[in-house]
mmCIF file of C-alpha atoms and ligand atoms in Angstrom:
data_model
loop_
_atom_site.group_PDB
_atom_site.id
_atom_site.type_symbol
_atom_site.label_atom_id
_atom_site.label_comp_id
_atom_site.label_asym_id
_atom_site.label_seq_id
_atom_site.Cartn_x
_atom_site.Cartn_y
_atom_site.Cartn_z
ATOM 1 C CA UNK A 1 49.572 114.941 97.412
ATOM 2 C CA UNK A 2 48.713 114.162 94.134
ATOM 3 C CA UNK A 3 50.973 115.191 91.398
ATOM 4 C CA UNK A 4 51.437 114.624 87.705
ATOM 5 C CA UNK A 5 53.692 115.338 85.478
ATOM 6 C CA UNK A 6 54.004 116.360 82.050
ATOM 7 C CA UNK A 7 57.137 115.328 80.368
ATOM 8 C CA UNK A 8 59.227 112.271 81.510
ATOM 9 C CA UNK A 9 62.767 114.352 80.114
ATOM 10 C CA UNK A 10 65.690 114.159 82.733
ATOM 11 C CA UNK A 11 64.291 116.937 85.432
ATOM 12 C CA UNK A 12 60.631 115.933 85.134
ATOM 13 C CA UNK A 13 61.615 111.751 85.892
ATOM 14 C CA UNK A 14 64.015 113.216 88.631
ATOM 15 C CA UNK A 15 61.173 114.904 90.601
ATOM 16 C CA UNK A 16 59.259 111.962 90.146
ATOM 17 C CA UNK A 17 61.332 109.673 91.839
ATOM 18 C CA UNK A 18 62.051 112.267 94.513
ATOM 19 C CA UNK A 19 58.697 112.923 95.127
ATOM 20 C CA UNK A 20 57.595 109.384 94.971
ATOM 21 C CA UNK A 21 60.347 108.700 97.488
ATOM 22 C CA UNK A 22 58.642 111.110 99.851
ATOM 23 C CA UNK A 23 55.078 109.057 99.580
ATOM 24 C CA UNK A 24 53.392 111.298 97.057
ATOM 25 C CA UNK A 25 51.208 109.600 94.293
ATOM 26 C CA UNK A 26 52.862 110.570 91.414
ATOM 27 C CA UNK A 27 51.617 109.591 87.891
ATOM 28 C CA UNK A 28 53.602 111.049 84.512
ATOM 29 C CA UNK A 29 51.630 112.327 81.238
ATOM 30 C CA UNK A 30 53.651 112.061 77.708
ATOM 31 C CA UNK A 31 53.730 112.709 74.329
ATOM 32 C CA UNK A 32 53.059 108.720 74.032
ATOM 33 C CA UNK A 33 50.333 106.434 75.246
ATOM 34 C CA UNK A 34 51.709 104.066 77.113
ATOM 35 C CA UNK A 35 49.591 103.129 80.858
ATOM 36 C CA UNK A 36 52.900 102.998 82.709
ATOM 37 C CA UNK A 37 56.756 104.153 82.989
ATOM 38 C CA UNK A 38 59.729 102.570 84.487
ATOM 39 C CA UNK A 39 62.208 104.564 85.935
ATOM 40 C CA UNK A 40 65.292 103.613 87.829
ATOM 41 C CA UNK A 41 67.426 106.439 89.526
ATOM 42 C CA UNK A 42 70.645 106.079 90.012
ATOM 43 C CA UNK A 43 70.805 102.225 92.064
ATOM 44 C CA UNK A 44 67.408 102.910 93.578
ATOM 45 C CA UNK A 45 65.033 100.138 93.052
ATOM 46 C CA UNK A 46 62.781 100.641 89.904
ATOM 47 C CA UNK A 47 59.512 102.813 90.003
ATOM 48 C CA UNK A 48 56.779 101.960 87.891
ATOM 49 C CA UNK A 49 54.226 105.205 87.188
ATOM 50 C CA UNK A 50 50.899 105.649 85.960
ATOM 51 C CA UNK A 51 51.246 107.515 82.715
ATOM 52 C CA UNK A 52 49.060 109.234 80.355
ATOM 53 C CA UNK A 53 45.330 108.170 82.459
ATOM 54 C CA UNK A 54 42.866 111.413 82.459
ATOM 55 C CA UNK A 55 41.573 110.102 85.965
ATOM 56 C CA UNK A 56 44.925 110.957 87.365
ATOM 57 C CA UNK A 57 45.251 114.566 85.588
ATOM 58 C CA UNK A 58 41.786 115.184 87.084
ATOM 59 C CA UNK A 59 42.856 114.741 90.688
ATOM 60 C CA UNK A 60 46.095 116.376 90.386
ATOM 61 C CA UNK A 61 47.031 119.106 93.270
ATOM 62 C CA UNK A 62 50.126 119.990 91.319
ATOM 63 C CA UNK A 63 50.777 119.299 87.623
ATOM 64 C CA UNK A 64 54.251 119.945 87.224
ATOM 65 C CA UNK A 65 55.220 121.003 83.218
ATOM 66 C CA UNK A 66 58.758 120.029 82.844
ATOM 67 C CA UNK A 67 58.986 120.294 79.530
ATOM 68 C CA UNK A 68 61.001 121.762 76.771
ATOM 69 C CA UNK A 69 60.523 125.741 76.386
ATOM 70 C CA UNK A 70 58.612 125.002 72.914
ATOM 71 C CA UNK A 71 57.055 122.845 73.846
ATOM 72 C CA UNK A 72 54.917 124.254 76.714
ATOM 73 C CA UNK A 73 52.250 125.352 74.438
ATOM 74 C CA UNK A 74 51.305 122.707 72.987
ATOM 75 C CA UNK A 75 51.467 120.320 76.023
ATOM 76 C CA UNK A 76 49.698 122.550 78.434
ATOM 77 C CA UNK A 77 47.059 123.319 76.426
ATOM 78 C CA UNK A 78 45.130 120.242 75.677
ATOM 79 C CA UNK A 79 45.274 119.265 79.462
ATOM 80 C CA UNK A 80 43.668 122.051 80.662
ATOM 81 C CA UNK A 81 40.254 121.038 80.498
ATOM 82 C CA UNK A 82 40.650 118.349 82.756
ATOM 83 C CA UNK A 83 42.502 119.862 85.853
ATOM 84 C CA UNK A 84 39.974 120.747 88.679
ATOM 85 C CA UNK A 85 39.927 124.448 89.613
ATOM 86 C CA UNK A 86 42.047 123.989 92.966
ATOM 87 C CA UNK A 87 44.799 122.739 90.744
ATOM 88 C CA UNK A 88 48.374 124.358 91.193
ATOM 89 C CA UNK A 89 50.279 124.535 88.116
ATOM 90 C CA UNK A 90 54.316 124.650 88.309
ATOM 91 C CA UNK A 91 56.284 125.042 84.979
ATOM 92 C CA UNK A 92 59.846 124.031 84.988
ATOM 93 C CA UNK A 93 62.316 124.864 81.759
ATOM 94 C CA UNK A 94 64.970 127.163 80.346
ATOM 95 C CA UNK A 95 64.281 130.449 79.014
ATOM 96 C CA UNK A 96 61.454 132.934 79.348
ATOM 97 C CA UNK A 97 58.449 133.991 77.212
ATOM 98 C CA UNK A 98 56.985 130.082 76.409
ATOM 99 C CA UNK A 99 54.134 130.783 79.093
ATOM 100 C CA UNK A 100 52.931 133.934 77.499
ATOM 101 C CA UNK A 101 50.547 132.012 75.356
ATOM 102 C CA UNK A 102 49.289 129.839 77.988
ATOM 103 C CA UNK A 103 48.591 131.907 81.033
ATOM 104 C CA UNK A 104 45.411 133.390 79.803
ATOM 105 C CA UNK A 105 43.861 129.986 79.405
ATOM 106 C CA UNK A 106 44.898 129.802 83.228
ATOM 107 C CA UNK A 107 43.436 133.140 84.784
ATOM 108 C CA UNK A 108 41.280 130.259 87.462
ATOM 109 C CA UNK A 109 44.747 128.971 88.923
ATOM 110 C CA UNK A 110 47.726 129.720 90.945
ATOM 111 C CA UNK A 111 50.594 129.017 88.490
ATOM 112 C CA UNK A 112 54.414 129.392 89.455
ATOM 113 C CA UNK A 113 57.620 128.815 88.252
ATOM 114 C CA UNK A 114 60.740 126.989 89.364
ATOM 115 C CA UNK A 115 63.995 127.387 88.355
ATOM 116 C CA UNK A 116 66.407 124.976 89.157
ATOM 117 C CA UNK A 117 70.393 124.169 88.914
ATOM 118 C CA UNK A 118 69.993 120.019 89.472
ATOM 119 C CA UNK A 119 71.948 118.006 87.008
ATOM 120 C CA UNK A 120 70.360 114.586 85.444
ATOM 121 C CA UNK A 121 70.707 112.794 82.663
ATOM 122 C CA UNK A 122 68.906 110.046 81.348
ATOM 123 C CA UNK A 123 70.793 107.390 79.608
ATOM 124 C CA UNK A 124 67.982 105.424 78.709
ATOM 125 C CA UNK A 125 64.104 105.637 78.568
ATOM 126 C CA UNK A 126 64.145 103.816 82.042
ATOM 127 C CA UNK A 127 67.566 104.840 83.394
ATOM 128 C CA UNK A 128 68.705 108.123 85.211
ATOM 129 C CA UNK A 129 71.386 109.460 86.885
ATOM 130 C CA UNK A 130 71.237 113.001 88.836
ATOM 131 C CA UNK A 131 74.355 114.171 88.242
ATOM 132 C CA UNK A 132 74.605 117.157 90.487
ATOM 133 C CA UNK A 133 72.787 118.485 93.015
ATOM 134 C CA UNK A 134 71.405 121.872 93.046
ATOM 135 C CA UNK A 135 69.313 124.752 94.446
ATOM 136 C CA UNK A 136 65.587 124.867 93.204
ATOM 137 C CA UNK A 137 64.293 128.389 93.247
ATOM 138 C CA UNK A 138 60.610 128.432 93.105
ATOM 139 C CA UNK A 139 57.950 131.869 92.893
ATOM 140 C CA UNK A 140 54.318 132.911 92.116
ATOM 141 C CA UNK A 141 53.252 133.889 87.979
ATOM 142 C CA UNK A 142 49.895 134.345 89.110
ATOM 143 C CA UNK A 143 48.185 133.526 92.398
ATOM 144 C CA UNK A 144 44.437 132.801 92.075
ATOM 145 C CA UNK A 145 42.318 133.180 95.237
ATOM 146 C CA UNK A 146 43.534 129.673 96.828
ATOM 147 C CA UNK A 147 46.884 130.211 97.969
ATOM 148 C CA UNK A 148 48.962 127.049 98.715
ATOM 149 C CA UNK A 149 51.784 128.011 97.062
ATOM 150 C CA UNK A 150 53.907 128.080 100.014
ATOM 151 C CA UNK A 151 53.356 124.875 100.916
ATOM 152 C CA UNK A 152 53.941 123.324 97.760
ATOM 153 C CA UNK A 153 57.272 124.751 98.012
ATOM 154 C CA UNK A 154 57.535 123.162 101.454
ATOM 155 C CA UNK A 155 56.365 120.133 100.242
ATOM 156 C CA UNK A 156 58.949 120.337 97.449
ATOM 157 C CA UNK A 157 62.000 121.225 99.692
ATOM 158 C CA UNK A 158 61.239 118.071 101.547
ATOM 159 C CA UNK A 159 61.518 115.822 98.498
ATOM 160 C CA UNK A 160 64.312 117.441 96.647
ATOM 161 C CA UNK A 161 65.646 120.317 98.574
ATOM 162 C CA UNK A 162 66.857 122.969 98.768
ATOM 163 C CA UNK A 163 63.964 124.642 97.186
ATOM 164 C CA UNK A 164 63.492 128.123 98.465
ATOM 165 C CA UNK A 165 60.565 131.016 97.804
ATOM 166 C CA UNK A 166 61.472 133.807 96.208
ATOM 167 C CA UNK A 167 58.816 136.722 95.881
ATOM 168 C CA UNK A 168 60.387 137.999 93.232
ATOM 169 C CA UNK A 169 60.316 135.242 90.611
ATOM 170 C CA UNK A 170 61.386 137.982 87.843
ATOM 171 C CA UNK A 171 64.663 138.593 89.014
ATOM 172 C CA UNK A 172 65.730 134.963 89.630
ATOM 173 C CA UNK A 173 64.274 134.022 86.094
ATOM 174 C CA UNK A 174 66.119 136.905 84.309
ATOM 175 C CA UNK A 175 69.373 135.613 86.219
ATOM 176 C CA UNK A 176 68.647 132.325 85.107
ATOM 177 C CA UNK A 177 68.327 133.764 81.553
ATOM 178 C CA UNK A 178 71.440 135.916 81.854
ATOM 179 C CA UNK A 179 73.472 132.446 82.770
ATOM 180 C CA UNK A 180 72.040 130.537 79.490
ATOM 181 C CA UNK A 181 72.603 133.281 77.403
ATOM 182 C CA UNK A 182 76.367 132.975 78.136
ATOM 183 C CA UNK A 183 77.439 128.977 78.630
ATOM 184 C CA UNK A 184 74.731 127.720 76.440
ATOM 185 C CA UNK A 185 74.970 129.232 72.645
ATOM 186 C CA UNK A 186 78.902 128.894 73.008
ATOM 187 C CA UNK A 187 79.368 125.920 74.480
ATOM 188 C CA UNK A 188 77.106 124.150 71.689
ATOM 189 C CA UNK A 189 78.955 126.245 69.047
ATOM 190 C CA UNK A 190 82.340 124.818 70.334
ATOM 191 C CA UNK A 191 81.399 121.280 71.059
ATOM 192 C CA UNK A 192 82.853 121.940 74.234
ATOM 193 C CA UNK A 193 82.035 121.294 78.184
ATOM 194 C CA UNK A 194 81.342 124.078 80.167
ATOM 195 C CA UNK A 195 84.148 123.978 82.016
ATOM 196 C CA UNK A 196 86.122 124.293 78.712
ATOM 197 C CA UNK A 197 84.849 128.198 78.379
ATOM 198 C CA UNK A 198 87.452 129.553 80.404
ATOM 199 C CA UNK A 199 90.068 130.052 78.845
ATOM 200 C CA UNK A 200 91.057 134.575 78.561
ATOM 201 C CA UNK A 201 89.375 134.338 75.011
ATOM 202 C CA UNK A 202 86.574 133.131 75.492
ATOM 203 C CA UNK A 203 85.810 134.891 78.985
ATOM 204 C CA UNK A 204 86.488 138.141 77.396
ATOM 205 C CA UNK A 205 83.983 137.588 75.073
ATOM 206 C CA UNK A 206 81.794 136.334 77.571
ATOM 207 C CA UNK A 207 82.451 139.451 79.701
ATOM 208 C CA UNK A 208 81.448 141.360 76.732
ATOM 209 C CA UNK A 209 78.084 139.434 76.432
ATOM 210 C CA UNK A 210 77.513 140.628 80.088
ATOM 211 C CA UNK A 211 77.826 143.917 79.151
ATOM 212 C CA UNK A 212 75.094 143.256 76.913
ATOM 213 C CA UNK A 213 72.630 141.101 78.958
ATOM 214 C CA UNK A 214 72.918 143.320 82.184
ATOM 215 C CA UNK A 215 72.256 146.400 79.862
ATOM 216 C CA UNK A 216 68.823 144.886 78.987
ATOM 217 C CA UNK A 217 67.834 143.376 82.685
ATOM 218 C CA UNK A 218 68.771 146.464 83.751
ATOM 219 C CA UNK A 219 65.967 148.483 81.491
ATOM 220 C CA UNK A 220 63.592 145.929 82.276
ATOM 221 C CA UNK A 221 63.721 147.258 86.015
ATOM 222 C CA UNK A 222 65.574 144.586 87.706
ATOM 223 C CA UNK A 223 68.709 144.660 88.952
ATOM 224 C CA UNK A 224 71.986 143.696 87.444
ATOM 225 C CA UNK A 225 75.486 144.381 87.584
ATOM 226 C CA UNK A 226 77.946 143.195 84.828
ATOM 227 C CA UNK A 227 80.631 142.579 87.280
ATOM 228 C CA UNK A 228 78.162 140.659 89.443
ATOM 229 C CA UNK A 229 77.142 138.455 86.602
ATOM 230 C CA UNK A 230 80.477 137.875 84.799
ATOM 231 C CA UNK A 231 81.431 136.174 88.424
ATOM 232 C CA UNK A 232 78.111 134.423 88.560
ATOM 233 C CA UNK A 233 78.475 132.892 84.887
ATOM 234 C CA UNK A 234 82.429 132.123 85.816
ATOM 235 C CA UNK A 235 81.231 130.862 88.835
ATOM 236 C CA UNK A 236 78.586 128.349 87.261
ATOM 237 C CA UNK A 237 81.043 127.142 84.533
ATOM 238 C CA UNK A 238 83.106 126.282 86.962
ATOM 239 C CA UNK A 239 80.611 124.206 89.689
ATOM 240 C CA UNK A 240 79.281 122.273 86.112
ATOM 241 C CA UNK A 241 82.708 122.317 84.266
ATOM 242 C CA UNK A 242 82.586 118.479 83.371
ATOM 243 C CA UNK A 243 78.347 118.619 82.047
ATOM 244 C CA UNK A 244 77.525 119.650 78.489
ATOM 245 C CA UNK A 245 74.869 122.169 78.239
ATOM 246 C CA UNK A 246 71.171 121.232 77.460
ATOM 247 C CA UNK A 247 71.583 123.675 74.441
ATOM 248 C CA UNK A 248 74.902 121.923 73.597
ATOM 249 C CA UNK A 249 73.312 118.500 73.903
ATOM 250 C CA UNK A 250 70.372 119.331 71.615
ATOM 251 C CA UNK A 251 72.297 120.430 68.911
ATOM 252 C CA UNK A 252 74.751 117.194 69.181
ATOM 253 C CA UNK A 253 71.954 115.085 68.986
ATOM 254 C CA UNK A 254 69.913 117.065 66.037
ATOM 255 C CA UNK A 255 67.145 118.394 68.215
ATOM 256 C CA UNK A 256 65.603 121.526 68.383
ATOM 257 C CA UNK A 257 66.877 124.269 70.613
ATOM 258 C CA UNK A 258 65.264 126.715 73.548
ATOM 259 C CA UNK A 259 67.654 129.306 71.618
ATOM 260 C CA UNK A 260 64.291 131.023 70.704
ATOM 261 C CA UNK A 261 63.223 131.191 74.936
ATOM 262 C CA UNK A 262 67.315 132.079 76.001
ATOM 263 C CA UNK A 263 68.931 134.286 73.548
ATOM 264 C CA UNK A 264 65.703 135.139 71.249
ATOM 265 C CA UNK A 265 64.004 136.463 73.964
ATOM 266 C CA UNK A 266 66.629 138.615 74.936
ATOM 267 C CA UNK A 267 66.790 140.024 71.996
ATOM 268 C CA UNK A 268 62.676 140.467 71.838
ATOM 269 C CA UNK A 269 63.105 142.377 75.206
ATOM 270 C CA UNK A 270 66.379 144.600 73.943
ATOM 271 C CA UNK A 271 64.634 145.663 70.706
ATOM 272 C CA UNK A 272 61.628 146.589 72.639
ATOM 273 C CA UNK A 273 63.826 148.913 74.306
ATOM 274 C CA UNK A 274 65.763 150.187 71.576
ATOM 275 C CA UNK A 275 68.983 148.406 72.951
ATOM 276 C CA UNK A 276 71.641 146.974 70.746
ATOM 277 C CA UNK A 277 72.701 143.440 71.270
ATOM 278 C CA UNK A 278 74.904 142.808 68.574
ATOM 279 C CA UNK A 279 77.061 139.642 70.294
ATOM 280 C CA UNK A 280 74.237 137.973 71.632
ATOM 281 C CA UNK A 281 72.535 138.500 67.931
ATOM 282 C CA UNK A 282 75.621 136.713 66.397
ATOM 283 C CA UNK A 283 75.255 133.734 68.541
ATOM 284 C CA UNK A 284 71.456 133.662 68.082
ATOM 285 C CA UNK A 285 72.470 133.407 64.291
ATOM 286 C CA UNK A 286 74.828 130.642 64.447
ATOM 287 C CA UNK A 287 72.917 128.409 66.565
ATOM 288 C CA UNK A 288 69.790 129.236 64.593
ATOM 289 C CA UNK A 289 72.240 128.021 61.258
ATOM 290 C CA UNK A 290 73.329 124.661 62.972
ATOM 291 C CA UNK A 291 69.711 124.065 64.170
ATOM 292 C CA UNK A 292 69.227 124.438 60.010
ATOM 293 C CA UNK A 293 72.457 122.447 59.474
ATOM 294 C CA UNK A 294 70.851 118.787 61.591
ATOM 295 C CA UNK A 295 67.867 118.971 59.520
ATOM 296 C CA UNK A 296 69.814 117.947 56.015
HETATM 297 O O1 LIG B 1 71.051 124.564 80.381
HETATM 298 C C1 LIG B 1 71.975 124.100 81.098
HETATM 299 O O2 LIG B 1 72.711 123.198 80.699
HETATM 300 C C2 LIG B 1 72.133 124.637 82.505
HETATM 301 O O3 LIG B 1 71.094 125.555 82.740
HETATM 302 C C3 LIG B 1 73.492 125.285 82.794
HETATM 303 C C4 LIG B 1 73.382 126.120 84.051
HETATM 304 C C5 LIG B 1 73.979 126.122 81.658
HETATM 305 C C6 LIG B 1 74.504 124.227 83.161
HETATM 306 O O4 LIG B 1 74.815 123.359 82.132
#
């Protein structure tokens, strides 16, 4: 198959060496100009990629956008004009809502969305490690007469599996969500690992957030329990308790956030619905001030 993608980050470079690995022609499209990209993964011998050459975006299959949640926007849409109509589209980030402005411009494709718990980190441009192995969950946004999907999700599972379908996309997106809201605004607030959020404080507060979250997925229609996801977020600080979240990361290196796609649109969705959210408004807050703070 032929697949490009758009953002050579630490989960887009992973599936490229995956997929590479399983004999796809893969080709990378950046923010930069450059013809070609290096990437080593892990002590695998190095890959060298075409990058950034219109001739591969036009025979894409799959473009897969593994970008930052703001930046999906603007790197989606100048590409569109040159992906043929058969063209699958597969976004890949934290968060929810960064699509909203995008779709539209997409009514002629199938797009879908994976969701995925793999670790990597990049140490350098041309170096990365994957750091833990995870569970891709992948579903349908919007299915355009051609319908491949399923095999692209196949295809997928044999490069970097697991990767299972899930017909309801929603659910697993909003459970994604739920898990962000919780590890990543406090673990960047506290300069702290994941696994150092368990301590009784701090899970009572987090317990509190579920109360919260679930209240809001649940008057979205979906289903949520706070139980149920109070052991799911103790459950995924504990699996990742030696990584630093990608929101904690961003903030220790002066970048800019997905706060606005995690907790922002959680609060979007629980005004809509006249719901208070008053914890999840405080964190919002404070990682909105030390976003403000790293760019004196
Ligand atoms: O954003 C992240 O870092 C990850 O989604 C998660 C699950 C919080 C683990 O670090």
């Amino acid at each position: 198959m032929n697949i490009c993608i758009l953002g050579a980050g630490a989960i887009g470079s992973l599936w490229a060496c995956y997929l590479h690995k399983a004999g796809h022609n893969v080709s990378l499209w950046t923010k930069g100009d450059e013809p070609s990209i290096t990437l080593s993964l892990d002590d695998l011998p190095a890959i060298t990629f075409p990058a950034n050459q219109t001739t591969h975006l036009s025979h894409a299959d799959l473009v897969l956008i593994a970008v930052k949640a703001w930046q999906v926007e603007t790197a989606t849409l100048p590409i569109i004009s040159f992906i043929k109509p058969s063209c699958t589209l597969l976004f890949t980030h934290n968060g929810m809502g960064a699509i909203q402005g995008v779709l539209p411009k997409l009514s002629k494709h199938n797009v879908l969305f994976a969701t995925t718990t793999h670790g990597a980190l990049k140490q350098n441009p041309h170096q990365l490690t994957h750091t833990g192995y995870g569970h891709t969950t992948i579903g349908a946004l919007q299915q355009y007469g051609h319908d491949g999907s399923r095999s692209i999700s196949d295809m997928l599972h044999q490069a970097l599996g697991p990767v299972t379908w899930d017909d309801n996309i929603q659910q697993a997106l909003w459970s994604k969500l739920a898990i962000n809201c919780c590890i990543n605004p406090l673990t960047a607030i506290k300069n702290c690992r994941n696994g150092e959020l368990g301590d009784p404080a701090t899970l009572a507060f987090i317990d509190a957030l579920c109360l919260e979250i679930s209240s809001v997925i649940h008057a979205e229609g979906l289903i949520c329990k706070r139980e149920a996801l109070f052991e799911q977020v103790q459950q995924v600080i504990q699996a990742t308790k030696d990584n630093y979240s990608s929101m904690h990361q961003d903030i220790y290196h002066g970048r800019a956030t997905e706060i606005d796609y995690i907790t922002g649109y959680l609060i979007q969705r629980a005004q809509a619905r006249n719901l208070n959210v008053p914890l999840n408004e405080k964190l919002f807050k404070q990682i909105k001030q030390q976003e403000a703070n790293n760019d004196h």
